[in-house]
Coordinates of C-alpha atoms in Angstrom, one line a residue:
M1 CA 3.2 -37.4 -24.7
K2 CA 5.4 -33.9 -24.7
T3 CA 8.5 -34.1 -22.5
I4 CA 9.5 -30.6 -20.9
T5 CA 12.7 -29.7 -18.6
L6 CA 12.3 -28.7 -15.4
T7 CA 15.6 -27.2 -13.9
F8 CA 16.0 -26.7 -10.3
P9 CA 17.2 -24.2 -7.7
D10 CA 20.4 -26.3 -7.3
G11 CA 20.8 -26.2 -10.7
S12 CA 19.6 -30.3 -11.2
T13 CA 17.2 -30.8 -14.2
L14 CA 14.7 -33.3 -15.0
Q15 CA 12.8 -34.4 -18.1
T16 CA 9.2 -35.3 -17.6
E17 CA 6.0 -35.2 -19.3
S18 CA 4.0 -32.1 -20.1
G19 CA 1.4 -31.1 -17.4
T20 CA 3.6 -32.5 -14.1
S21 CA 2.0 -31.1 -11.2
L22 CA 4.1 -28.7 -8.7
L23 CA 3.2 -31.0 -5.8
S24 CA 5.1 -33.9 -7.5
V25 CA 8.4 -32.2 -7.6
I26 CA 8.3 -30.1 -4.2
D27 CA 11.0 -32.4 -2.6
R28 CA 13.4 -31.1 -5.3
M29 CA 13.4 -27.5 -4.2
G30 CA 15.9 -28.0 -1.4
L31 CA 13.9 -26.8 1.7
P32 CA 11.7 -29.1 3.9
V33 CA 8.3 -29.0 1.9
E34 CA 6.1 -27.9 4.6
K35 CA 8.1 -24.4 4.3
I36 CA 7.0 -24.2 0.7
I37 CA 3.8 -22.1 0.1
A38 CA 4.0 -21.7 -3.8
I39 CA 6.7 -22.1 -6.3
R40 CA 8.1 -19.7 -9.1
V41 CA 7.8 -21.1 -12.4
N42 CA 9.8 -18.8 -14.9
N43 CA 9.6 -16.3 -12.6
D44 CA 5.8 -16.4 -12.2
T45 CA 4.1 -17.0 -8.8
C46 CA 2.2 -20.0 -9.5
S47 CA 0.3 -22.6 -6.8
L48 CA 1.6 -26.1 -5.9
S49 CA -1.4 -27.5 -7.8
T50 CA -0.3 -26.1 -10.8
E51 CA 0.8 -28.3 -13.8
V52 CA 3.5 -27.3 -15.8
D53 CA 3.2 -27.7 -19.4
I54 CA 6.5 -25.9 -20.6
N55 CA 10.3 -25.9 -19.9
A56 CA 10.7 -24.5 -16.5
T57 CA 13.1 -22.9 -14.1
L58 CA 11.4 -23.7 -10.5
E59 CA 12.2 -21.8 -7.3
P60 CA 10.2 -22.0 -3.9
V61 CA 8.5 -19.4 -2.1
T62 CA 8.7 -19.9 1.4
L63 CA 6.2 -18.5 4.2
G64 CA 8.6 -16.5 5.6
S65 CA 8.8 -14.3 2.6
R66 CA 6.8 -11.5 1.7
K67 CA 5.4 -13.0 -1.2
G68 CA 4.5 -16.1 0.7
S69 CA 2.7 -14.1 3.5
D70 CA 0.6 -12.5 0.6
I71 CA -0.5 -16.1 0.0
Y72 CA -0.9 -17.2 3.4
R73 CA -3.0 -14.1 3.9
R74 CA -5.3 -14.1 0.5
S75 CA -5.8 -17.8 1.5
L76 CA -6.8 -17.0 4.9
C77 CA -9.2 -14.4 3.3
F78 CA -10.7 -17.1 1.3
V79 CA -11.2 -19.6 3.8
L80 CA -13.5 -16.5 5.8
A81 CA -15.1 -16.0 2.9
A82 CA -16.1 -20.1 2.7
A83 CA -16.9 -20.0 6.6
A84 CA -19.2 -16.7 6.4
N85 CA -21.2 -18.4 3.3
L86 CA -21.7 -21.8 5.4
C87 CA -22.7 -19.4 8.7
F88 CA -24.5 -16.6 7.2
P89 CA -26.0 -17.9 3.9
G90 CA -27.5 -15.2 1.9
R91 CA -25.6 -12.0 4.1
R92 CA -22.4 -10.2 2.2
L93 CA -19.2 -10.3 4.2
L94 CA -17.5 -7.2 3.1
V95 CA -13.7 -6.9 3.1
G96 CA -12.5 -3.6 4.4
H97 CA -8.9 -2.1 5.2
S98 CA -5.9 -3.2 6.7
L99 CA -4.9 -2.4 10.5
G100 CA -1.2 -3.8 11.4
Y101 CA -1.4 -7.8 11.2
S102 CA -5.1 -7.9 10.3
Y103 CA -7.7 -7.0 7.8
Y104 CA -11.0 -5.3 8.8
Y105 CA -14.4 -7.1 7.9
T106 CA -18.1 -6.2 8.3
L107 CA -21.2 -8.3 7.7
D108 CA -24.0 -6.2 6.0
T109 CA -26.4 -6.9 8.6
G110 CA -27.3 -3.2 9.6
S111 CA -25.9 -3.8 13.1
A112 CA -22.4 -4.4 14.9
I113 CA -21.4 -8.2 14.5
T114 CA -21.7 -10.1 18.1
Q115 CA -19.3 -12.3 20.0
E116 CA -21.7 -14.9 19.4
D117 CA -21.7 -14.7 15.5
L118 CA -17.9 -14.0 15.7
N119 CA -17.3 -17.4 17.6
L120 CA -19.4 -19.2 15.0
L121 CA -17.4 -18.1 12.2
K122 CA -14.3 -18.6 13.6
N123 CA -15.1 -22.5 14.7
K124 CA -16.3 -22.7 11.2
M125 CA -12.9 -21.5 9.4
Q126 CA -10.9 -23.8 12.4
E127 CA -13.4 -27.0 11.4
L128 CA -12.4 -26.0 7.3
I129 CA -8.8 -25.8 8.4
N130 CA -8.7 -29.2 10.1
K131 CA -10.0 -31.2 7.4
D132 CA -7.2 -30.2 5.0
I133 CA -9.3 -29.6 2.2
P134 CA -7.6 -28.9 -1.1
I135 CA -8.1 -25.7 -2.4
T136 CA -8.3 -25.9 -6.4
Q137 CA -8.8 -23.8 -9.7
D138 CA -11.3 -24.4 -12.4
T139 CA -12.2 -22.6 -15.6
M140 CA -15.6 -21.6 -16.1
S141 CA -17.6 -19.8 -18.8
Y142 CA -18.7 -16.2 -18.5
A143 CA -22.2 -17.2 -17.9
D144 CA -21.8 -19.7 -15.3
T145 CA -19.3 -17.5 -13.6
L146 CA -22.1 -14.7 -13.5
A147 CA -24.7 -17.0 -12.3
M148 CA -22.1 -18.5 -9.5
L149 CA -21.5 -15.4 -8.2
Q150 CA -25.1 -13.6 -8.2
A151 CA -26.2 -17.1 -6.0
A152 CA -23.5 -16.7 -3.7
P153 CA -24.5 -13.6 -3.3
Q154 CA -21.6 -11.6 -4.5
I155 CA -23.3 -8.4 -5.8
G156 CA -20.1 -6.4 -6.3
T157 CA -18.0 -8.9 -8.1
S158 CA -20.9 -9.9 -10.8
R159 CA -21.6 -6.1 -11.1
Q160 CA -17.5 -5.8 -12.4
L161 CA -18.0 -8.7 -15.0
K162 CA -19.9 -6.2 -17.4
Y163 CA -16.4 -4.2 -17.3
T164 CA -14.1 -7.4 -17.5
C165 CA -15.5 -9.7 -20.0
P166 CA -13.3 -12.6 -21.2
P167 CA -14.9 -15.9 -22.6
K168 CA -13.8 -17.6 -19.5
F169 CA -12.6 -17.1 -15.5
K170 CA -10.2 -19.0 -13.6
V171 CA -12.1 -19.2 -10.1
N172 CA -10.6 -20.8 -7.0
K173 CA -12.4 -23.6 -5.2
L174 CA -13.4 -24.8 -1.7
E175 CA -15.7 -27.5 -1.7
D176 CA -18.5 -25.8 -2.9
F177 CA -17.7 -22.2 -2.4
C178 CA -16.0 -20.4 -5.3
D179 CA -14.7 -16.9 -5.8
L180 CA -12.7 -15.1 -8.9
Y181 CA -9.2 -15.9 -9.1
F182 CA -7.0 -13.2 -8.4
E183 CA -3.7 -14.5 -7.2
P184 CA -2.2 -17.8 -6.1
L185 CA -3.8 -19.5 -3.0
V186 CA -2.2 -22.3 -0.9
V187 CA -2.8 -25.9 -1.8
S188 CA -5.2 -26.9 1.1
T189 CA -6.5 -25.3 4.1
G190 CA -4.4 -27.5 6.8
V191 CA -1.5 -25.0 5.8
L192 CA -3.2 -22.0 7.6
K193 CA -2.7 -23.0 11.1
T194 CA -2.1 -19.6 12.6
F195 CA -4.9 -16.7 12.6
D196 CA -7.6 -15.2 14.9
L197 CA -10.6 -13.4 14.6
M198 CA -11.4 -10.6 17.1
I199 CA -14.5 -8.0 16.9
Y200 CA -13.4 -4.3 16.2
G201 CA -15.6 -1.3 16.1
K202 CA -19.2 -2.4 14.3
G203 CA -17.0 -5.4 12.2
F204 CA -14.2 -7.6 13.1
L205 CA -10.5 -8.2 12.4
L206 CA -9.1 -11.2 10.5
R207 CA -5.6 -11.4 12.2
F208 CA -2.8 -13.3 10.8
P209 CA 1.1 -13.6 11.7
S210 CA 4.0 -11.3 10.5
T211 CA 6.2 -12.1 7.6
A212 CA 9.0 -12.4 10.4
E213 CA 7.5 -14.6 12.6
P214 CA 4.8 -16.9 10.4
Y215 CA 3.8 -19.5 12.9
K216 CA 3.1 -16.7 15.6
M217 CA 0.3 -14.6 16.2
P218 CA 1.8 -11.0 17.1
E219 CA 0.6 -8.7 19.8
F220 CA -2.4 -6.4 18.6
N221 CA -1.2 -2.8 18.5
D222 CA -4.2 -0.4 17.6
I223 CA -3.9 2.1 15.5
P224 CA -7.4 4.0 16.4
Q225 CA -6.3 7.4 14.2
L226 CA -5.6 5.2 11.2
F227 CA -8.8 3.6 11.9
N228 CA -10.8 6.5 12.2
V229 CA -9.0 8.0 9.0
Y230 CA -10.0 5.0 7.0
E231 CA -13.3 5.2 8.5
R232 CA -14.0 8.7 7.3
Y233 CA -12.9 8.0 4.0
K234 CA -15.0 4.5 3.6
N235 CA -18.1 6.6 4.6
W236 CA -17.9 9.2 2.3
G237 CA -17.0 6.8 -0.5
K238 CA -20.6 5.3 0.8
Q239 CA -22.2 8.7 0.8
I240 CA -21.1 9.1 -2.9
G241 CA -21.7 5.7 -4.3
V242 CA -18.1 4.9 -5.0
T243 CA -16.3 2.4 -3.1
S244 CA -15.4 -0.4 -5.5
A245 CA -14.0 -0.8 -8.9
C246 CA -17.0 -1.8 -10.6
D247 CA -18.7 2.1 -9.2
L248 CA -15.6 3.4 -10.7
N249 CA -16.1 1.8 -14.2
E250 CA -19.7 2.5 -14.2
L251 CA -18.9 6.8 -13.8
I252 CA -16.2 6.3 -16.4
Q253 CA -18.7 4.2 -19.0
N254 CA -21.4 6.9 -18.2
R255 CA -19.1 9.9 -18.4
K256 CA -19.5 11.2 -15.4
T257 CA -15.5 11.3 -14.9
R258 CA -14.9 15.2 -14.8
D259 CA -17.7 15.6 -11.9
F260 CA -16.2 12.9 -10.1
I261 CA -12.7 14.3 -10.2
D262 CA -13.8 17.5 -9.0
I263 CA -15.8 16.0 -6.3
V264 CA -12.8 14.0 -4.7
E265 CA -10.5 16.7 -5.1
T266 CA -12.5 19.1 -3.4
F267 CA -13.0 16.7 -0.8
Q268 CA -9.2 16.6 -0.3
Q269 CA -8.6 20.0 -0.1
K270 CA -11.0 20.7 2.5
C271 CA -9.5 18.0 4.5
I272 CA -5.9 20.0 4.1
T273 CA -8.2 23.2 5.0
D274 CA -9.4 21.3 8.3
I275 CA -5.5 20.9 8.7
A276 CA -4.8 24.7 8.4
D277 CA -7.1 25.7 10.8
M278 CA -6.1 23.3 13.5
I279 CA -2.6 24.3 13.1
H280 CA -3.9 28.1 13.2
N281 CA -6.5 27.1 16.2
R282 CA -3.3 25.6 18.3
G283 CA -1.8 29.0 18.4
N284 CA 1.5 28.5 19.2
V285 CA 3.0 26.2 16.3
K286 CA 6.6 27.4 14.8
V287 CA 7.4 24.2 12.8
V288 CA 4.9 21.7 11.0
L289 CA 6.3 18.4 10.6
I290 CA 5.2 16.2 7.4
A291 CA 6.2 12.2 7.1
G292 CA 4.8 9.6 5.2
P293 CA 6.0 6.5 3.3
S294 CA 6.9 6.5 -0.2
S295 CA 5.1 8.0 -3.2
S296 CA 2.4 9.2 -0.4
G297 CA 2.6 13.0 -1.9
K298 CA 4.8 14.4 0.6
T299 CA 5.9 17.5 -1.5
T300 CA 2.2 18.5 -3.3
T301 CA 0.9 18.3 0.1
S302 CA 3.4 20.6 1.7
K303 CA 2.7 22.7 -1.3
K304 CA -1.0 22.6 -1.0
L305 CA -0.9 23.1 2.7
S306 CA 1.7 26.3 2.4
L307 CA -1.0 27.7 0.0
Q308 CA -3.7 27.2 2.7
L309 CA -1.6 28.8 5.5
R310 CA -0.7 31.6 3.2
A311 CA -5.0 32.1 2.9
I312 CA -5.4 32.5 6.4
G313 CA -2.4 34.6 6.9
Y314 CA 0.5 32.6 7.4
K315 CA 4.2 33.1 5.9
P316 CA 5.8 29.3 5.3
K317 CA 8.9 28.7 4.8
V318 CA 10.1 25.4 4.1
I319 CA 13.4 23.7 5.6
E320 CA 14.9 20.7 3.2
L321 CA 15.6 17.7 5.2
D322 CA 18.2 16.3 2.6
T323 CA 20.2 19.5 2.9
Y324 CA 21.4 18.3 6.7
Y325 CA 22.8 14.9 5.4
V326 CA 25.9 14.4 7.1
E327 CA 29.4 13.9 4.9
R328 CA 29.5 10.8 3.0
Q329 CA 32.2 9.3 4.8
N330 CA 30.2 9.5 7.8
T331 CA 27.0 8.2 6.3
P332 CA 26.1 4.6 8.0
R333 CA 25.7 2.1 5.9
D334 CA 23.4 -0.9 5.9
A335 CA 23.7 -4.6 6.2
N336 CA 24.8 -5.3 2.6
G337 CA 27.5 -2.7 3.0
E338 CA 25.7 0.4 1.1
Y339 CA 25.2 3.5 2.4
D340 CA 21.9 4.0 4.4
Y341 CA 20.4 7.2 3.7
E342 CA 17.0 6.6 5.3
C343 CA 18.4 6.0 8.8
L344 CA 18.3 9.1 11.3
E345 CA 21.8 9.0 11.4
A346 CA 22.4 9.9 8.3
L347 CA 21.0 13.5 9.1
D348 CA 23.1 15.9 11.0
V349 CA 20.5 16.0 13.9
K350 CA 22.6 18.5 16.1
Q351 CA 23.0 21.3 13.2
L352 CA 19.3 20.7 12.3
N353 CA 18.5 21.3 16.1
Q354 CA 20.6 24.4 16.4
D355 CA 19.3 26.0 13.5
L356 CA 15.9 25.7 14.5
T357 CA 16.8 27.0 18.1
D358 CA 17.9 29.9 16.0
L359 CA 15.4 30.5 13.8
F360 CA 12.6 30.5 16.9
Q361 CA 15.0 33.0 18.9
R362 CA 14.6 35.4 15.5
K363 CA 18.4 34.8 14.7
E364 CA 19.4 34.4 11.1
I365 CA 20.7 31.1 9.8
K366 CA 22.8 30.0 6.9
V367 CA 20.9 27.9 5.0
P368 CA 22.8 24.3 3.8
S369 CA 22.9 22.8 0.7
Y370 CA 23.9 19.2 -0.3
D371 CA 26.0 18.2 -3.1
F372 CA 24.8 14.6 -3.5
T373 CA 27.9 13.8 -6.4
E374 CA 30.5 14.5 -3.8
G375 CA 28.5 13.9 -0.4
K376 CA 29.2 17.1 0.9
R377 CA 27.1 20.0 2.3
I378 CA 27.9 23.1 1.0
Y379 CA 26.9 26.8 1.7
T380 CA 25.7 29.3 -1.2
G381 CA 25.4 32.3 0.8
K382 CA 21.3 31.7 1.3
T383 CA 19.9 32.6 4.9
M384 CA 16.8 32.4 6.9
I385 CA 15.1 34.4 9.7
L386 CA 11.6 34.1 11.0
E387 CA 9.3 36.7 11.2
E388 CA 6.2 37.2 13.5
K389 CA 3.8 35.5 11.3
D390 CA 6.5 32.9 9.7
I391 CA 6.0 29.0 10.2
L392 CA 8.2 26.4 8.7
I393 CA 7.7 23.5 7.2
L394 CA 9.9 20.3 7.3
E395 CA 9.3 17.4 5.0
G396 CA 11.0 14.2 5.6
I397 CA 10.5 10.5 6.6
H398 CA 11.9 11.0 10.3
G399 CA 9.3 14.3 10.8
L400 CA 7.1 11.8 13.5
N401 CA 10.2 10.7 15.2
D402 CA 11.1 12.7 18.4
K403 CA 14.9 12.1 18.3
L404 CA 14.9 14.2 14.8
T405 CA 13.8 17.6 16.8
P406 CA 14.8 17.0 20.6
L407 CA 15.5 20.5 21.2
V408 CA 12.2 21.7 20.1
P409 CA 9.4 22.0 22.2
A410 CA 6.6 20.1 22.1
E411 CA 4.2 22.8 21.6
Y412 CA 6.0 24.5 18.9
K413 CA 5.3 21.0 16.8
F414 CA 2.5 20.1 14.9
K415 CA 2.8 16.6 13.1
I416 CA 1.0 15.4 10.2
Y417 CA 1.0 11.8 8.8
L418 CA 0.5 10.9 5.0
S419 CA -0.6 7.7 3.3
A420 CA -2.4 6.7 0.0
L421 CA -5.4 4.5 1.8
T422 CA -7.6 3.8 -0.8
Q423 CA -10.7 3.3 0.2
L424 CA -11.9 1.3 -2.5
N425 CA -12.0 -2.6 -3.0
L426 CA -11.9 -4.7 -6.3
D427 CA -15.3 -6.0 -5.0
D428 CA -16.8 -7.6 -1.8
L429 CA -13.9 -9.9 -0.9
N430 CA -11.0 -8.5 -2.4
R431 CA -9.1 -5.6 -1.5
I432 CA -6.6 -3.1 -3.0
P433 CA -3.5 -2.9 -0.8
T434 CA -2.1 0.8 0.0
S435 CA 1.2 -0.4 -0.8
D436 CA 0.1 -1.3 -4.3
N437 CA -1.5 2.3 -4.9
R438 CA 2.1 3.7 -3.6
L439 CA 4.0 1.4 -5.7
I440 CA 2.1 2.2 -8.9
R441 CA 2.7 5.9 -8.2
R442 CA 6.3 5.4 -7.6
I443 CA 7.1 3.0 -11.1
V444 CA 4.8 5.9 -13.2
R445 CA 7.2 8.7 -11.5
D446 CA 10.4 6.7 -11.5
S447 CA 9.8 6.2 -15.7
Q448 CA 8.7 10.1 -16.0
F449 CA 11.7 11.6 -13.8
R450 CA 14.4 9.5 -12.9
G451 CA 14.4 7.3 -16.4
K452 CA 14.0 3.8 -14.4
S453 CA 12.2 0.8 -15.7
A454 CA 9.6 -0.8 -13.9
A455 CA 11.6 -3.6 -13.2
E456 CA 14.3 -1.5 -11.5
T457 CA 11.4 0.3 -9.2
I458 CA 10.2 -3.0 -8.5
S459 CA 13.6 -4.6 -7.7
M460 CA 14.0 -2.0 -5.0
W461 CA 10.4 -2.0 -3.5
N462 CA 11.2 -4.2 -0.7
S463 CA 13.8 -2.4 0.6
V464 CA 11.7 1.1 0.6
R465 CA 9.3 -1.1 2.5
R466 CA 11.8 -2.1 5.0
G467 CA 13.0 1.5 5.7
E468 CA 9.6 2.5 6.1
R469 CA 8.7 -0.4 8.8
L470 CA 11.9 1.1 10.7
H471 CA 11.7 4.6 10.2
I472 CA 7.9 5.2 9.5
F473 CA 5.2 3.1 10.9
P474 CA 6.4 2.9 14.2
F475 CA 5.7 6.6 14.6
Q476 CA 2.1 6.9 13.3
N477 CA 0.5 7.3 16.6
N478 CA 2.9 10.6 17.5
A479 CA 1.0 12.2 14.3
D480 CA -1.2 15.5 15.5
V481 CA -3.5 14.6 12.3
M482 CA -3.5 11.9 9.7
L483 CA -4.0 12.7 6.2
N484 CA -5.2 10.6 3.4
T485 CA -3.8 11.4 -0.1
A486 CA -5.2 8.7 -2.2
L487 CA -7.6 9.9 -5.0
D488 CA -10.4 7.7 -6.1
Y489 CA -9.9 8.2 -9.4
E490 CA -6.2 7.8 -9.6
I491 CA -5.9 4.2 -10.6
P492 CA -7.7 4.5 -13.8
V493 CA -5.3 7.3 -14.3
L494 CA -2.0 5.7 -13.6
K495 CA -3.1 2.7 -15.9
V496 CA -2.6 4.5 -18.7
Y497 CA 1.1 5.0 -17.8
A498 CA 2.1 2.3 -15.7
E499 CA 0.7 -0.7 -18.2
P500 CA 2.8 -0.3 -21.0
L501 CA 6.0 0.0 -18.5
L502 CA 5.0 -3.5 -16.9
R503 CA 4.6 -5.0 -19.8
C504 CA 8.2 -4.7 -20.6
V505 CA 9.0 -6.5 -17.5
N506 CA 9.7 -10.4 -19.1
P507 CA 9.6 -13.3 -17.7
T508 CA 13.6 -13.8 -17.2
Q509 CA 13.3 -11.1 -15.0
K510 CA 12.9 -11.7 -11.1
E511 CA 10.1 -8.7 -11.4
Y512 CA 7.8 -10.1 -13.6
A513 CA 5.5 -12.3 -10.8
E514 CA 5.0 -8.6 -9.3
A515 CA 4.9 -6.9 -12.7
S516 CA 2.1 -9.4 -13.7
R517 CA 0.5 -9.4 -10.7
L518 CA -0.2 -5.2 -10.8
L519 CA -1.0 -5.8 -14.1
R520 CA -4.0 -8.0 -13.3
L521 CA -5.2 -5.6 -10.6
L522 CA -5.0 -2.7 -13.4
N523 CA -6.9 -4.8 -15.5
H524 CA -10.2 -4.1 -13.3
F525 CA -10.2 -0.6 -13.9
S526 CA -11.3 1.6 -17.2
P527 CA -9.0 4.2 -18.1
I528 CA -9.2 8.0 -17.7
P529 CA -7.1 10.4 -19.5
A530 CA -4.6 12.4 -17.7
S531 CA -6.4 15.7 -19.5
N532 CA -8.6 15.4 -17.1
V533 CA -6.6 15.7 -13.9
P534 CA -6.1 19.3 -12.8
G535 CA -2.7 21.2 -12.6
R536 CA -2.6 20.8 -8.9
S537 CA -3.5 17.5 -8.0
I538 CA -1.4 15.3 -6.2
I539 CA -1.6 12.8 -9.0
R540 CA 0.4 15.5 -11.2
E541 CA 3.5 14.7 -8.9
F542 CA 3.4 11.4 -10.5
I543 CA 2.7 11.8 -14.3
G544 CA 4.0 15.3 -14.6
G545 CA 2.1 18.3 -15.8
S546 CA 1.9 19.9 -12.2
E547 CA 1.4 23.6 -12.1
F548 CA 3.7 23.4 -9.0
K549 CA 7.6 23.6 -9.1
Y550 CA 9.2 20.5 -7.4

C-alpha cells in the first residue's frame, strides 16, 4: 500500500496510507470538529468524505467563512431538491435568483405554490436533516447519468449533457436522489440545522444564515425593486427561449449566435432608453447618480445613457468622483492599516457639494483632477458651467447614499443602480451567482488593462465584496430605477479570455480553489468569438476593442 504524507495547519505531519478519509483526520485541524464543513487539500476545497491519495497540505474550511457559507447553501439546495423529489414526484423544481440571504424557487405547476405545499416540503427537508443522512459522491457512466437525469426528471440538466460529454460523471447522492456534482457539499444532512422556507411571489424562498452569523436566521429584508428586475429578465428569457446554459449552447451549435446577440443588445439598449425617458419625464432632474458593484459596467452605461439623453435634447456633462478624493494624508485607513479609498470619508464631500450647488446656480466652477501618485488634488485650469439643457452624470459607488450629496435637493437627483444580474442558470437546480459573472468580468479586465494575473484579482475579491456590502448594497432601495447590465451571451465570450488566465493559477496558490471552481462553471458553456461582440457593447469594457474612449 502506498504511503502519503499529510501536513496539518500547525505544521505537524502524518504518514498514512493512500486513500485516507479526511473525516478520519479532522481532529488534527486545530479547531472544534463541529465548526469544520470542508477541508482544503493542496488549496482545492474538498468534501469531508474525500479520500486523499497524494501528499497533501490540509486546511480547514469553517462555516463562518465565505467558502463555508457557499458549501452550506449549496447543500441546503441539494436537500431541498431531494425533498421536492419525494413530495412532488414528476414535477420540476426550478431555482431562480438570489434575494438577500435566500434563493427564489418555483415548481412547474402553472400556478403559485400553496402554504400547504410549502409546509409539506419544509417538513420533508427537516425530516431528512433530523435523520443525519450521509451525502455521498459516486461516479457514473455517461449513459447511466443521462438515464438518471431523465427519470428525475431533470430535463435541463439532461439536455446539457449533449454539450458536456466526458465518459463518466461525478454525482452527489442522498439516499435514492442524485444530482450532478458541481461543488463539494456537507458530509451529512445533520449539519444543515438552520434554514427556512417562505412563500414569495408565485414561488418561495429558501432562506439561510449569513456568513457572519452562521447559526442564526437573519431578519428578512425585502428588495422588491431588485426582485422585479430579476423577474422581468427571467420572463424575457422565457419569451426568447434562452434560460439556461443548455439553451445558449444550442444556439451556438445551430449558428444562431449573431441574431441572439443583436436581440440581447437591443433589449438592453431599450432599457437604457426607457431610463432616459424617465429622466426626461421627471422634468427637473439636474444630476444622474449611477452606482453599482465592481464590474457592473458603470462606465459604459454612463456613456450609453449620455448618448440617449443627447438624442432627446440634453447635453450631459460628467463629474468624476475620483477627482474629489481627499489628500493622501487625510485618507482613512481600514482595519489592516491600508488606505480605504472605498469609504465615503475618502471623498471631499464638502467640496463636491459646494461645486454642485454652484453649478445649479449657473456659477462657473474649477474642475479638479487628482494625482494618484502623489495623493493630491490639483487644478489644471479646466472649468465647468451648466447651461439650460445641461445635465450632470455622476458615477461612483456612493451614488445612492444621500450622505454623498446632502446639499442637493432630492427632486434634482435621479439615482440608478446597476448590477450584472444574469438570468441564466446552469440547469434546473444550479444557478449562476451574480458575483461570479462580475468576478469573471474583472479577471478579464484586470488582465487586459491592468496587467494583473487571475490569482491577484481573486485574492482581492473578498475585500471588494466587503466594500460592496458596506457602501453599495445597503442603499439599493434608494434607487429610482435598477438596470441589469448582464448580457446573456457574455459568459461564452469571456470564457475565451478567462480560461487561459485561470489555468495559470496552480495548486500551490491560495486562489487555486476559486480558479478551479470558475473553470468548472465556464466548462458548461461553448465559446463565442469576440469578433461577434458589437463595438459599443458593455462587454467591450472588459475585453477591449470598444468604440467608446475610457
